[in-house]
Amino acid sequence: MKRKAPFFQFSALILLMLTVVPVHADVRITNVDVLFKENVIQVPYTIANAGLNDFFSVRVEFFDETYRPMNALSLEGDIDIVRGAGDKLITWDVRNDGLIVNQKIHARVYARHVPNPSTLHSFAYSAALPGLGRYQYHPERRHLLRGVLAYGLMGGAVGSLSLSVSAYNKYLASDLPSAHDPNYADARQFRRASRIMGGLGLGIWLMEYAGLYSTYRQHNRLTPQRIADNPSYRELISASPVKHINTRGLPPILFADLEFFDDNGNGILEAQENAEIIVTLHNRGGGDAMFLELDISSDTSDPSLQLKNANQVINRLGPGESKELTVDITTDLDLRTATHRFTINVREQLGYDMEPAYLVLNTYAYQIPEFTISGYEIIDSGPGTQAIIADGKLQAGEIVRARLTVQNIGQGRASDARYSIYTTDDNIYLENTTGSLGDMWPGQVNDIYFTLSPNRRVTTKDQLPIFINITEDIGRGGLRDRRLPIMLDQDPPETHIVEIQPDLDALRTEAWRVEATSDRFRVIVPTVRNIRAVAPSATRRPNSIGVVLGIADYRELPPAPYADNDARVMKDYFERVLGVEQVLMFTNEQISGFKFDDLFNANIGELRRAVVRGETEIFVFYAGHGVPDNEGRNVFLFPHDGRISRLESQGYNVETLYENLSQLGAKHVTVILDACFSGAARSTAKLQTETLTGQRGVRVRPRNSWYGDPNFTVITSSTAEEISLGFDDSETGLFTYYLAAGLQGAADLNNDGKITLGELREYVISNVTETSGRIYGRQTPVFYGNDDRVLVEF
């Protein structure tokens, strides 16, 4: 009987442990209902008998009266991960999903129960009974079997050890040697069995702790999907009663605004140009507009014109709400010239549609540029030449400069035109034979300068074997191996410039328009001019050069917003409106170090080499920071990498600029500065002013050495004490915007096809002063020069 005592002790211990196993309550989902309140479908439900720390992975399904599932997307409230017991609520914004419900429906709530026990208690339970800790996370009886097995092994180990001790005591009481006494062998076997069972039992405890730690870590990373995929979590299901739900309310009243933008702003869609149609829908009724569909289609098929996002849907547009939709238009080089009539339809799910509107838009096929050699001139006097007879003719043995006049007589723009000149005769020396012509618009004329020297072995009376290639980036126009009309001992023929009237002008009177039968469709016309649409004027200024500078980003100073954009805009206006022959442009990092002096120094600067005294017109435009010294006697243009502490060494004194320009002896100098010199940085409606020098309101008293010189025109964006502003709407300086708009034609106050300096002054000053007051104080541009001087002719 004594040998059975350990077994009875073990059985009693197991029975005691099972009586203290925590029992999970009968967790249930109850009181599920379906209601329509506050413009949403509500599903209240209750979680009963759950612990405060328990959580659930909850989902809901809706079914119509035929028990077909309904697609519910806009769900909020007590869904996905829900903690604790009590009353819960799920809401479905059915209108946001573009649905109108007017039928019997019911809801089913599904919840997988995830117990969330105390970690410390779980480890304590596993210490008492392996498997009991993990049972708190997953209430499955299989976890408790590990405890039964562990205690069975430990009980067996204790029992075997007791039997081993008893057998060994019998061996000690006998006189038999160990080799012949069966009690000694039994004692060893029972001891070995005790060790094995004890080790296995301890191993179960260790494995239990490792498994419990892994379960704890996984439990902290649970997601609704991982819970749903784990069948060990019990799923609870409860359904609502079937109820009739009606979500239909007052009707909507729809209005629409229509805008159209093309890249160059001329209202005509040209080959390789992009555009967008913007439709803004407004609901001014008392009810929701459901499942609004915008559809735009063209009555003219052209594979080269593609509409992107031409069909778009708004699930719900509530009363008083607006929504902007954008349809992109792209074209390629094969676009055909045609008139497209785009039908714009707006439909609503319940039939509250809008009357269709129609956007009528002209498309314009790609026009191939066509280059011609309009004439040439032999320059046989001056720097770099050596003439036998300075008679404007080319003789063998001379070194001359040839000016070749090239014109685009086609209907299309040549983008990034480049030239190269070569000869097939080794006795003819050529230099400066490659270069860029930039963008050449229909009718535009450019001059090419190169050095030419035929030696005395050249005796031909025909055209010299000198050829030119002109290419442009599209590759459909240009000249290929065109022989130049240059001959020895002959007067160059008179240059012949052809007047080109682009076909596109005939379409400008038929720019995009909208046809609508309902006053609910409103056309929005942009109030800000597209100043980047630069139509060429009739003005040509041979022997002229422009320098355009714009610095928006400074290394050590606050930014000058949009100043680099100003430079890009004014480069186009210099070339295409003012007719400047050659324009150099530099922005941001390109204007570092001593770049100003490298350009304008009257003795060694780049500008000096391009100026013929008494003949060349110079145009200079600068946008960026202007910085005064502490006394306000000197003002400086500032490079990208300059420091205020080195103002006089790194800044470029404006008086030095004027003195150098004066020393060049040009026919006329025009300087335009979009910069303020009051010590403040350029500001915009979005960006407030910062100081540059640590002080504001410096009283600047520049010397203005150019004052009284009839060969100077000087235009500044503001007075010396004012701030020059940026204009967010055009992403340029405010002054630059109105300067460009005026040169586009807005400043032609008497409509005579000409813009004088006086007309430009009146237009720019009146508009800048008015607009600046709405942005940040007053800005007053300053003009100096002859008011009767004609700047542009159209």
Short mmCIF file of C-alpha atoms in Angstrom, two decimals, residues 17-469:
data_model
loop_
_atom_site.label_atom_id
_atom_site.label_comp_id
_atom_site.label_asym_id
_atom_site.label_seq_id
_atom_site.Cartn_x
_atom_site.Cartn_y
_atom_site.Cartn_z
CA MET A 17 -5.47 21.95 -10.47
CA LEU A 18 -8.45 21.24 -12.68
CA THR A 19 -10.77 22.79 -10.16
CA VAL A 20 -8.85 26.10 -10.30
CA VAL A 21 -8.72 26.34 -14.12
CA PRO A 22 -10.32 29.66 -15.12
CA VAL A 23 -13.53 29.03 -17.01
CA HIS A 24 -14.32 31.41 -19.91
CA ALA A 25 -17.82 32.81 -19.83
CA ASP A 26 -20.32 32.22 -22.61
CA VAL A 27 -19.44 35.25 -24.75
CA ARG A 28 -22.25 36.19 -27.15
CA ILE A 29 -23.33 38.82 -29.72
CA THR A 30 -26.88 40.02 -28.98
CA ASN A 31 -29.37 42.81 -29.73
CA VAL A 32 -28.38 43.23 -33.40
CA ASP A 33 -30.66 45.67 -35.23
CA VAL A 34 -30.69 47.72 -38.46
CA LEU A 35 -31.92 51.36 -38.51
CA PHE A 36 -31.73 54.47 -40.72
CA LYS A 37 -30.80 57.55 -38.69
CA GLU A 38 -28.86 60.75 -39.33
CA ASN A 39 -28.53 59.89 -43.04
CA VAL A 40 -26.66 56.63 -42.34
CA ILE A 41 -27.70 53.02 -41.82
CA GLN A 42 -26.95 52.04 -38.22
CA VAL A 43 -26.34 48.55 -36.85
CA PRO A 44 -26.34 48.50 -33.03
CA TYR A 45 -25.24 45.30 -31.27
CA THR A 46 -24.11 44.15 -27.83
CA ILE A 47 -21.16 42.01 -26.75
CA ALA A 48 -22.15 40.06 -23.64
CA ASN A 49 -20.09 38.19 -21.06
CA ALA A 50 -16.69 39.35 -22.36
CA GLY A 51 -13.78 40.52 -20.26
CA LEU A 52 -12.76 44.15 -20.14
CA ASN A 53 -9.48 43.34 -21.84
CA ASP A 54 -10.88 40.95 -24.45
CA PHE A 55 -11.11 42.14 -28.00
CA PHE A 56 -12.91 41.02 -31.13
CA SER A 57 -12.40 41.06 -34.88
CA VAL A 58 -15.79 42.33 -36.05
CA ARG A 59 -17.25 42.45 -39.53
CA VAL A 60 -20.76 43.03 -40.85
CA GLU A 61 -22.66 41.96 -43.93
CA PHE A 62 -25.86 43.42 -45.37
CA PHE A 63 -28.41 41.47 -47.40
CA ASP A 64 -31.33 42.69 -49.48
CA GLU A 65 -34.81 41.21 -49.40
CA THR A 66 -33.73 38.42 -51.79
CA TYR A 67 -30.81 37.60 -49.47
CA ARG A 68 -28.23 38.83 -51.95
CA PRO A 69 -25.15 40.53 -50.37
CA MET A 70 -24.98 44.33 -50.61
CA ASN A 71 -21.65 46.04 -51.30
CA ALA A 72 -21.04 48.08 -48.14
CA LEU A 73 -17.76 50.04 -48.26
CA SER A 74 -18.16 53.19 -46.18
CA LEU A 75 -18.30 51.52 -42.77
CA GLU A 76 -17.31 53.19 -39.52
CA GLY A 77 -17.73 52.71 -35.80
CA ASP A 78 -17.24 49.51 -33.78
CA ILE A 79 -15.83 47.35 -36.55
CA ASP A 80 -12.54 45.59 -37.27
CA ILE A 81 -10.84 45.56 -33.83
CA VAL A 82 -13.30 46.13 -30.97
CA ARG A 83 -12.38 45.95 -27.26
CA GLY A 84 -14.42 44.98 -24.25
CA ALA A 85 -18.06 44.16 -23.68
CA GLY A 86 -21.12 46.38 -23.91
CA ASP A 87 -23.23 48.20 -26.49
CA LYS A 88 -21.60 48.84 -29.88
CA LEU A 89 -22.57 50.62 -33.10
CA ILE A 90 -21.61 50.23 -36.76
CA THR A 91 -22.63 52.89 -39.32
CA TRP A 92 -22.81 52.57 -43.10
CA ASP A 93 -22.78 55.79 -45.14
CA VAL A 94 -24.77 54.19 -47.91
CA ARG A 95 -24.99 57.41 -49.94
CA ASN A 96 -21.24 57.79 -49.97
CA ASP A 97 -21.16 54.41 -51.71
CA GLY A 98 -23.48 55.78 -54.39
CA LEU A 99 -26.50 53.73 -53.34
CA ILE A 100 -30.13 54.53 -52.69
CA VAL A 101 -31.90 51.92 -50.55
CA ASN A 102 -35.67 51.54 -50.56
CA GLN A 103 -36.35 47.92 -49.63
CA LYS A 104 -36.23 45.32 -46.87
CA ILE A 105 -32.72 44.52 -45.65
CA HIS A 106 -31.05 42.86 -42.68
CA ALA A 107 -27.53 42.77 -41.24
CA ARG A 108 -25.36 40.00 -39.83
CA VAL A 109 -22.59 40.71 -37.37
CA TYR A 110 -19.62 38.32 -37.21
CA ALA A 111 -17.08 38.51 -34.39
CA ARG A 112 -14.10 36.33 -33.59
CA HIS A 113 -13.40 36.38 -29.86
CA VAL A 114 -9.77 37.04 -28.91
CA PRO A 115 -9.19 36.76 -25.13
CA ASN A 116 -6.65 39.25 -23.82
CA PRO A 117 -5.47 37.93 -20.42
CA SER A 118 -2.91 39.38 -18.04
CA THR A 119 0.56 38.32 -19.16
CA LEU A 120 1.77 37.90 -15.58
CA HIS A 121 -1.20 35.71 -14.68
CA SER A 122 -0.70 33.61 -17.80
CA PHE A 123 2.91 32.85 -16.87
CA ALA A 124 1.83 32.06 -13.30
CA TYR A 125 -0.87 29.69 -14.56
CA SER A 126 1.65 27.89 -16.77
CA ALA A 127 3.95 27.52 -13.76
CA ALA A 128 1.14 25.78 -11.91
CA LEU A 129 -0.05 23.71 -14.87
CA PRO A 130 1.66 23.65 -18.30
CA GLY A 131 -0.82 24.64 -21.00
CA LEU A 132 -2.98 26.66 -18.64
CA GLY A 133 -1.27 29.94 -19.63
CA ARG A 134 -1.86 29.38 -23.32
CA TYR A 135 -5.41 28.30 -22.53
CA GLN A 136 -6.03 31.93 -21.51
CA TYR A 137 -5.25 33.04 -25.12
CA HIS A 138 -6.84 30.07 -26.89
CA PRO A 139 -9.45 28.34 -24.66
CA GLU A 140 -8.96 24.85 -26.07
CA ARG A 141 -8.78 21.74 -23.84
CA ARG A 142 -5.82 20.40 -25.84
CA HIS A 143 -3.58 22.95 -24.10
CA LEU A 144 -4.48 21.37 -20.72
CA LEU A 145 -3.39 17.92 -21.89
CA ARG A 146 0.21 19.14 -21.73
CA GLY A 147 -0.29 19.85 -18.03
CA VAL A 148 -1.79 16.43 -17.43
CA LEU A 149 1.13 14.85 -19.28
CA ALA A 150 3.68 16.96 -17.41
CA TYR A 151 2.25 16.11 -14.00
CA GLY A 152 1.88 12.46 -15.03
CA LEU A 153 5.58 12.36 -15.88
CA MET A 154 6.54 14.15 -12.69
CA GLY A 155 4.30 11.77 -10.69
CA GLY A 156 5.85 8.84 -12.46
CA ALA A 157 9.30 10.23 -11.71
CA VAL A 158 8.44 10.53 -8.01
CA GLY A 159 6.92 7.06 -7.93
CA SER A 160 9.91 5.51 -9.72
CA LEU A 161 12.27 7.26 -7.35
CA SER A 162 10.31 5.86 -4.37
CA LEU A 163 10.48 2.37 -5.85
CA SER A 164 14.20 2.80 -6.45
CA VAL A 165 14.80 3.77 -2.83
CA SER A 166 12.73 0.82 -1.58
CA ALA A 167 14.61 -1.67 -3.77
CA TYR A 168 17.95 -0.26 -2.73
CA ASN A 169 17.07 -0.58 0.97
CA LYS A 170 16.20 -4.26 0.40
CA TYR A 171 19.55 -4.75 -1.31
CA LEU A 172 21.34 -3.25 1.69
CA ALA A 173 19.48 -5.61 4.04
CA SER A 174 20.46 -8.72 2.10
CA ASP A 175 23.81 -10.51 2.10
CA LEU A 176 23.93 -11.00 -1.64
CA PRO A 177 26.49 -9.14 -3.70
CA SER A 178 25.12 -6.45 -6.05
CA ALA A 179 25.78 -8.55 -9.12
CA HIS A 180 23.50 -11.32 -7.86
CA ASP A 181 20.87 -9.31 -5.98
CA PRO A 182 17.78 -8.48 -8.16
CA ASN A 183 16.88 -5.66 -5.77
CA TYR A 184 20.04 -3.81 -6.75
CA ALA A 185 19.18 -4.11 -10.47
CA ASP A 186 15.58 -2.93 -9.76
CA ALA A 187 16.88 0.07 -7.84
CA ARG A 188 19.03 1.15 -10.80
CA GLN A 189 16.20 0.68 -13.31
CA PHE A 190 13.69 2.63 -11.22
CA ARG A 191 16.20 5.46 -10.70
CA ARG A 192 16.91 5.66 -14.48
CA ALA A 193 13.16 5.73 -15.20
CA SER A 194 12.70 8.45 -12.58
CA ARG A 195 15.36 10.62 -14.21
CA ILE A 196 13.90 10.17 -17.69
CA MET A 197 10.34 10.97 -16.65
CA GLY A 198 11.49 13.93 -14.52
CA GLY A 199 13.53 15.30 -17.41
CA LEU A 200 10.63 14.93 -19.82
CA GLY A 201 8.28 16.60 -17.38
CA LEU A 202 10.67 19.52 -16.87
CA GLY A 203 11.09 19.73 -20.65
CA ILE A 204 7.33 20.17 -21.05
CA TRP A 205 7.46 23.11 -18.59
CA LEU A 206 10.32 24.71 -20.53
CA MET A 207 8.59 24.15 -23.87
CA GLU A 208 5.42 25.61 -22.38
CA TYR A 209 7.20 28.84 -21.43
CA ALA A 210 8.79 29.12 -24.87
CA GLY A 211 5.41 28.52 -26.53
CA LEU A 212 3.69 30.95 -24.17
CA TYR A 213 6.24 33.68 -25.00
CA SER A 214 5.74 33.07 -28.73
CA THR A 215 1.95 33.21 -28.27
CA TYR A 216 2.31 36.46 -26.34
CA ARG A 217 4.37 38.06 -29.13
CA GLN A 218 1.99 36.89 -31.87
CA HIS A 219 -0.95 38.13 -29.85
CA ASN A 220 0.51 41.65 -29.80
CA ARG A 221 0.80 41.64 -33.61
CA LEU A 222 -2.69 40.44 -34.42
CA THR A 223 -4.61 42.07 -37.28
CA PRO A 224 -8.25 41.55 -38.28
CA GLN A 225 -7.15 39.42 -41.20
CA ARG A 226 -4.86 37.22 -39.10
CA ILE A 227 -7.65 36.74 -36.58
CA ALA A 228 -10.13 35.84 -39.33
CA ASP A 229 -7.68 33.30 -40.76
CA ASN A 230 -7.14 31.60 -37.39
CA PRO A 231 -9.94 29.05 -36.74
CA SER A 232 -8.83 28.63 -33.12
CA TYR A 233 -10.62 31.90 -32.30
CA ARG A 234 -14.28 31.16 -31.84
CA GLU A 235 -16.58 33.00 -34.27
CA LEU A 236 -19.78 34.52 -32.97
CA ILE A 237 -22.68 35.28 -35.36
CA SER A 238 -25.90 37.17 -34.82
CA ALA A 239 -28.43 38.63 -37.28
CA SER A 240 -30.81 41.57 -37.16
CA PRO A 241 -34.51 41.37 -37.93
CA VAL A 242 -35.53 42.18 -41.53
CA LYS A 243 -36.58 45.83 -41.82
CA HIS A 244 -37.66 48.18 -44.59
CA ILE A 245 -35.07 50.96 -45.03
CA ASN A 246 -35.61 54.04 -47.25
CA THR A 247 -32.61 56.37 -47.70
CA ARG A 248 -34.09 58.46 -50.51
CA GLY A 249 -34.59 62.16 -49.61
CA LEU A 250 -34.95 65.53 -51.36
CA PRO A 251 -33.69 65.84 -54.97
CA PRO A 252 -30.39 67.53 -55.85
CA ILE A 253 -30.08 70.61 -58.09
CA LEU A 254 -26.91 70.45 -60.17
CA PHE A 255 -24.79 73.26 -61.59
CA ALA A 256 -21.45 73.08 -63.39
CA ASP A 257 -18.53 75.40 -64.13
CA LEU A 258 -16.43 74.67 -67.21
CA GLU A 259 -12.82 75.76 -67.76
CA PHE A 260 -10.39 74.97 -70.58
CA PHE A 261 -6.62 75.44 -70.51
CA ASP A 262 -4.10 74.66 -73.24
CA ASP A 263 -0.34 74.87 -72.84
CA ASN A 264 0.20 78.13 -74.70
CA GLY A 265 -3.11 79.70 -73.74
CA ASN A 266 -4.28 80.61 -77.25
CA GLY A 267 -7.45 78.50 -77.08
CA ILE A 268 -6.40 76.29 -79.99
CA LEU A 269 -5.08 72.75 -79.57
CA GLU A 270 -1.92 72.30 -81.58
CA ALA A 271 0.15 69.22 -82.37
CA GLN A 272 2.15 67.98 -79.36
CA GLU A 273 0.26 70.37 -77.10
CA ASN A 274 -1.53 69.27 -73.95
CA ALA A 275 -4.71 70.70 -72.51
CA GLU A 276 -7.24 70.04 -69.78
CA ILE A 277 -10.96 70.43 -69.35
CA ILE A 278 -11.97 71.21 -65.77
CA VAL A 279 -15.60 70.63 -64.77
CA THR A 280 -16.62 71.73 -61.28
CA LEU A 281 -19.96 70.26 -60.18
CA HIS A 282 -22.09 72.00 -57.54
CA ASN A 283 -25.14 70.62 -55.72
CA ARG A 284 -27.42 73.47 -54.69
CA GLY A 285 -30.42 71.31 -53.88
CA GLY A 286 -31.67 69.93 -50.58
CA GLY A 287 -30.77 66.28 -51.21
CA ASP A 288 -27.80 64.20 -52.21
CA ALA A 289 -26.78 63.68 -55.81
CA MET A 290 -25.98 59.98 -56.06
CA PHE A 291 -23.55 58.26 -58.40
CA LEU A 292 -22.82 61.32 -60.55
CA GLU A 293 -21.20 60.38 -63.85
CA LEU A 294 -19.22 62.86 -66.00
CA ASP A 295 -18.71 61.71 -69.58
CA ILE A 296 -16.90 63.68 -72.30
CA SER A 297 -16.64 62.50 -75.90
CA SER A 298 -15.75 64.04 -79.27
CA ASP A 299 -17.78 63.83 -82.45
CA THR A 300 -14.56 63.79 -84.51
CA SER A 301 -12.26 60.80 -84.43
CA ASP A 302 -8.52 61.46 -84.44
CA PRO A 303 -6.13 58.81 -83.03
CA SER A 304 -3.62 61.57 -82.31
CA LEU A 305 -5.99 63.19 -79.81
CA GLN A 306 -6.56 61.27 -76.62
CA LEU A 307 -8.87 62.04 -73.72
CA LYS A 308 -7.73 60.74 -70.33
CA ASN A 309 -10.23 60.23 -67.50
CA ALA A 310 -13.05 61.16 -69.86
CA ASN A 311 -15.48 59.14 -67.75
CA GLN A 312 -15.46 59.82 -64.02
CA VAL A 313 -17.85 59.03 -61.18
CA ILE A 314 -18.67 60.80 -57.91
CA ASN A 315 -20.46 58.45 -55.51
CA ARG A 316 -22.20 61.22 -53.61
CA LEU A 317 -22.35 64.99 -53.80
CA GLY A 318 -24.14 66.36 -50.75
CA PRO A 319 -26.16 69.57 -50.54
CA GLY A 320 -23.89 72.59 -50.77
CA GLU A 321 -20.89 70.50 -51.84
CA SER A 322 -18.70 70.97 -54.92
CA LYS A 323 -16.30 68.64 -56.68
CA GLU A 324 -13.71 69.43 -59.35
CA LEU A 325 -13.02 66.88 -62.09
CA THR A 326 -10.20 67.20 -64.61
CA VAL A 327 -10.06 65.57 -68.05
CA ASP A 328 -6.64 65.65 -69.71
CA ILE A 329 -6.15 65.99 -73.47
CA THR A 330 -2.93 64.90 -75.17
CA THR A 331 -1.90 65.17 -78.82
CA ASP A 332 1.01 64.00 -80.92
CA LEU A 333 2.73 65.12 -84.12
CA ASP A 334 0.12 63.53 -86.39
CA LEU A 335 -2.78 65.62 -85.10
CA ARG A 336 -5.09 66.76 -87.90
CA THR A 337 -6.51 70.24 -88.38
CA ALA A 338 -10.20 69.91 -87.52
CA THR A 339 -13.03 71.23 -85.39
CA HIS A 340 -13.98 68.97 -82.50
CA ARG A 341 -17.30 69.20 -80.72
CA PHE A 342 -16.93 67.61 -77.30
CA THR A 343 -20.19 66.53 -75.67
CA ILE A 344 -20.20 66.99 -71.90
CA ASN A 345 -22.81 64.88 -70.11
CA VAL A 346 -23.53 64.85 -66.38
CA ARG A 347 -25.88 62.06 -65.26
CA GLU A 348 -27.29 61.21 -61.82
CA GLN A 349 -28.41 57.79 -60.60
CA LEU A 350 -32.00 58.81 -59.89
CA GLY A 351 -32.37 60.76 -63.13
CA TYR A 352 -31.57 64.30 -61.96
CA ASP A 353 -29.29 64.78 -64.98
CA MET A 354 -27.95 68.04 -66.41
CA GLU A 355 -28.63 69.20 -69.92
CA PRO A 356 -25.59 68.40 -72.09
CA ALA A 357 -23.09 71.11 -72.97
CA TYR A 358 -20.69 71.21 -75.90
CA LEU A 359 -17.09 72.39 -76.03
CA VAL A 360 -16.15 73.43 -79.57
CA LEU A 361 -12.40 73.32 -80.08
CA ASN A 362 -10.17 73.74 -83.12
CA THR A 363 -7.15 71.49 -83.53
CA TYR A 364 -4.18 72.51 -85.63
CA ALA A 365 -1.87 70.06 -87.37
CA TYR A 366 1.89 70.25 -86.98
CA GLN A 367 3.34 72.75 -89.40
CA ILE A 368 6.78 71.97 -90.76
CA PRO A 369 9.27 74.83 -90.45
CA GLU A 370 11.01 75.79 -93.68
CA PHE A 371 14.36 77.55 -93.68
CA THR A 372 15.71 79.73 -96.42
CA ILE A 373 18.88 81.74 -96.91
CA SER A 374 17.58 85.28 -97.31
CA GLY A 375 20.97 86.83 -98.04
CA TYR A 376 24.48 87.39 -96.79
CA GLU A 377 26.88 90.21 -96.03
CA ILE A 378 30.68 90.31 -96.17
CA ILE A 379 32.22 92.25 -93.29
CA ASP A 380 35.80 92.97 -94.31
CA SER A 381 36.71 95.65 -91.80
CA GLY A 382 36.97 95.60 -88.04
CA PRO A 383 38.31 93.14 -85.46
CA GLY A 384 39.15 89.69 -86.80
CA THR A 385 39.26 90.70 -90.47
CA GLN A 386 42.04 91.32 -92.98
CA ALA A 387 40.96 92.73 -96.33
CA ILE A 388 42.84 93.28 -99.54
CA ILE A 389 40.19 95.78 -100.58
CA ALA A 390 37.60 96.85 -98.02
CA ASP A 391 34.75 96.94 -100.50
CA GLY A 392 32.22 94.55 -98.99
CA LYS A 393 33.18 91.84 -101.49
CA LEU A 394 35.04 88.61 -100.92
CA GLN A 395 38.47 88.35 -102.55
CA ALA A 396 40.81 85.38 -102.48
CA GLY A 397 43.38 85.81 -99.72
CA GLU A 398 41.10 87.85 -97.40
CA ILE A 399 39.89 86.96 -93.93
CA VAL A 400 36.37 88.29 -93.44
CA ARG A 401 33.33 87.80 -91.27
CA ALA A 402 30.25 86.61 -93.11
CA ARG A 403 26.78 87.40 -91.83
CA LEU A 404 24.30 84.89 -93.13
CA THR A 405 20.60 85.78 -92.82
CA VAL A 406 18.31 82.80 -92.22
CA GLN A 407 14.51 82.99 -92.16
CA ASN A 408 11.82 80.50 -91.24
CA ILE A 409 9.31 80.87 -94.06
CA GLY A 410 7.25 77.85 -93.02
CA GLN A 411 4.07 77.79 -90.97
CA GLY A 412 5.56 75.95 -87.99
CA ARG A 413 7.93 76.83 -85.21
CA ALA A 414 11.44 75.37 -85.35
CA SER A 415 12.33 74.25 -81.84
CA ASP A 416 15.97 74.46 -80.78
CA ALA A 417 17.25 75.06 -84.30
CA ARG A 418 20.99 74.48 -84.76
CA TYR A 419 23.33 75.03 -87.69
CA SER A 420 26.62 73.73 -88.98
CA ILE A 421 28.63 75.08 -91.92
CA TYR A 422 31.29 73.16 -93.82
CA THR A 423 33.28 73.24 -97.05
CA THR A 424 34.52 70.57 -99.42
CA ASP A 425 37.54 72.68 -100.50
CA ASP A 426 40.66 72.48 -98.35
CA ASN A 427 41.68 75.89 -99.64
CA ILE A 428 38.79 77.56 -97.83
CA TYR A 429 39.22 78.22 -94.11
CA LEU A 430 36.12 78.41 -91.91
CA GLU A 431 35.75 79.23 -88.23
CA ASN A 432 32.79 79.56 -85.81
CA THR A 433 30.79 77.21 -88.00
CA THR A 434 28.37 75.71 -85.46
CA GLY A 435 25.84 77.23 -83.13
CA SER A 436 22.25 77.57 -81.99
CA LEU A 437 19.44 79.58 -83.52
CA GLY A 438 17.07 78.84 -80.66
CA ASP A 439 13.35 78.62 -81.36
CA MET A 440 12.41 80.21 -84.68
CA TRP A 441 8.79 81.10 -85.24
CA PRO A 442 7.14 81.55 -88.65
CA GLY A 443 8.64 84.59 -90.33
CA GLN A 444 11.42 84.96 -87.76
CA VAL A 445 14.86 85.99 -89.01
CA ASN A 446 18.21 85.16 -87.42
CA ASP A 447 21.76 86.03 -88.43
CA ILE A 448 24.68 83.62 -88.39
CA TYR A 449 28.21 85.01 -88.13
CA PHE A 450 31.24 82.97 -89.15
CA THR A 451 34.81 83.59 -90.27
CA LEU A 452 35.68 82.90 -93.92
CA SER A 453 39.03 82.94 -95.72
CA PRO A 454 39.58 81.50 -99.23
CA ASN A 455 43.28 81.36 -100.08
CA ARG A 456 44.69 82.45 -103.44
CA ARG A 457 44.33 78.98 -104.93
CA VAL A 458 40.57 79.49 -104.98
CA THR A 459 39.69 80.96 -108.38
CA THR A 460 36.17 79.73 -109.11
CA LYS A 461 33.64 82.24 -110.39
CA ASP A 462 30.72 80.09 -109.26
CA GLN A 463 29.32 79.73 -105.81
CA LEU A 464 32.00 78.58 -103.39
CA PRO A 465 31.62 74.98 -102.17
CA ILE A 466 30.39 76.10 -98.75
CA PHE A 467 27.35 74.30 -97.36
CA ILE A 468 25.03 74.62 -94.41
CA ASN A 469 22.91 72.14 -92.42
#
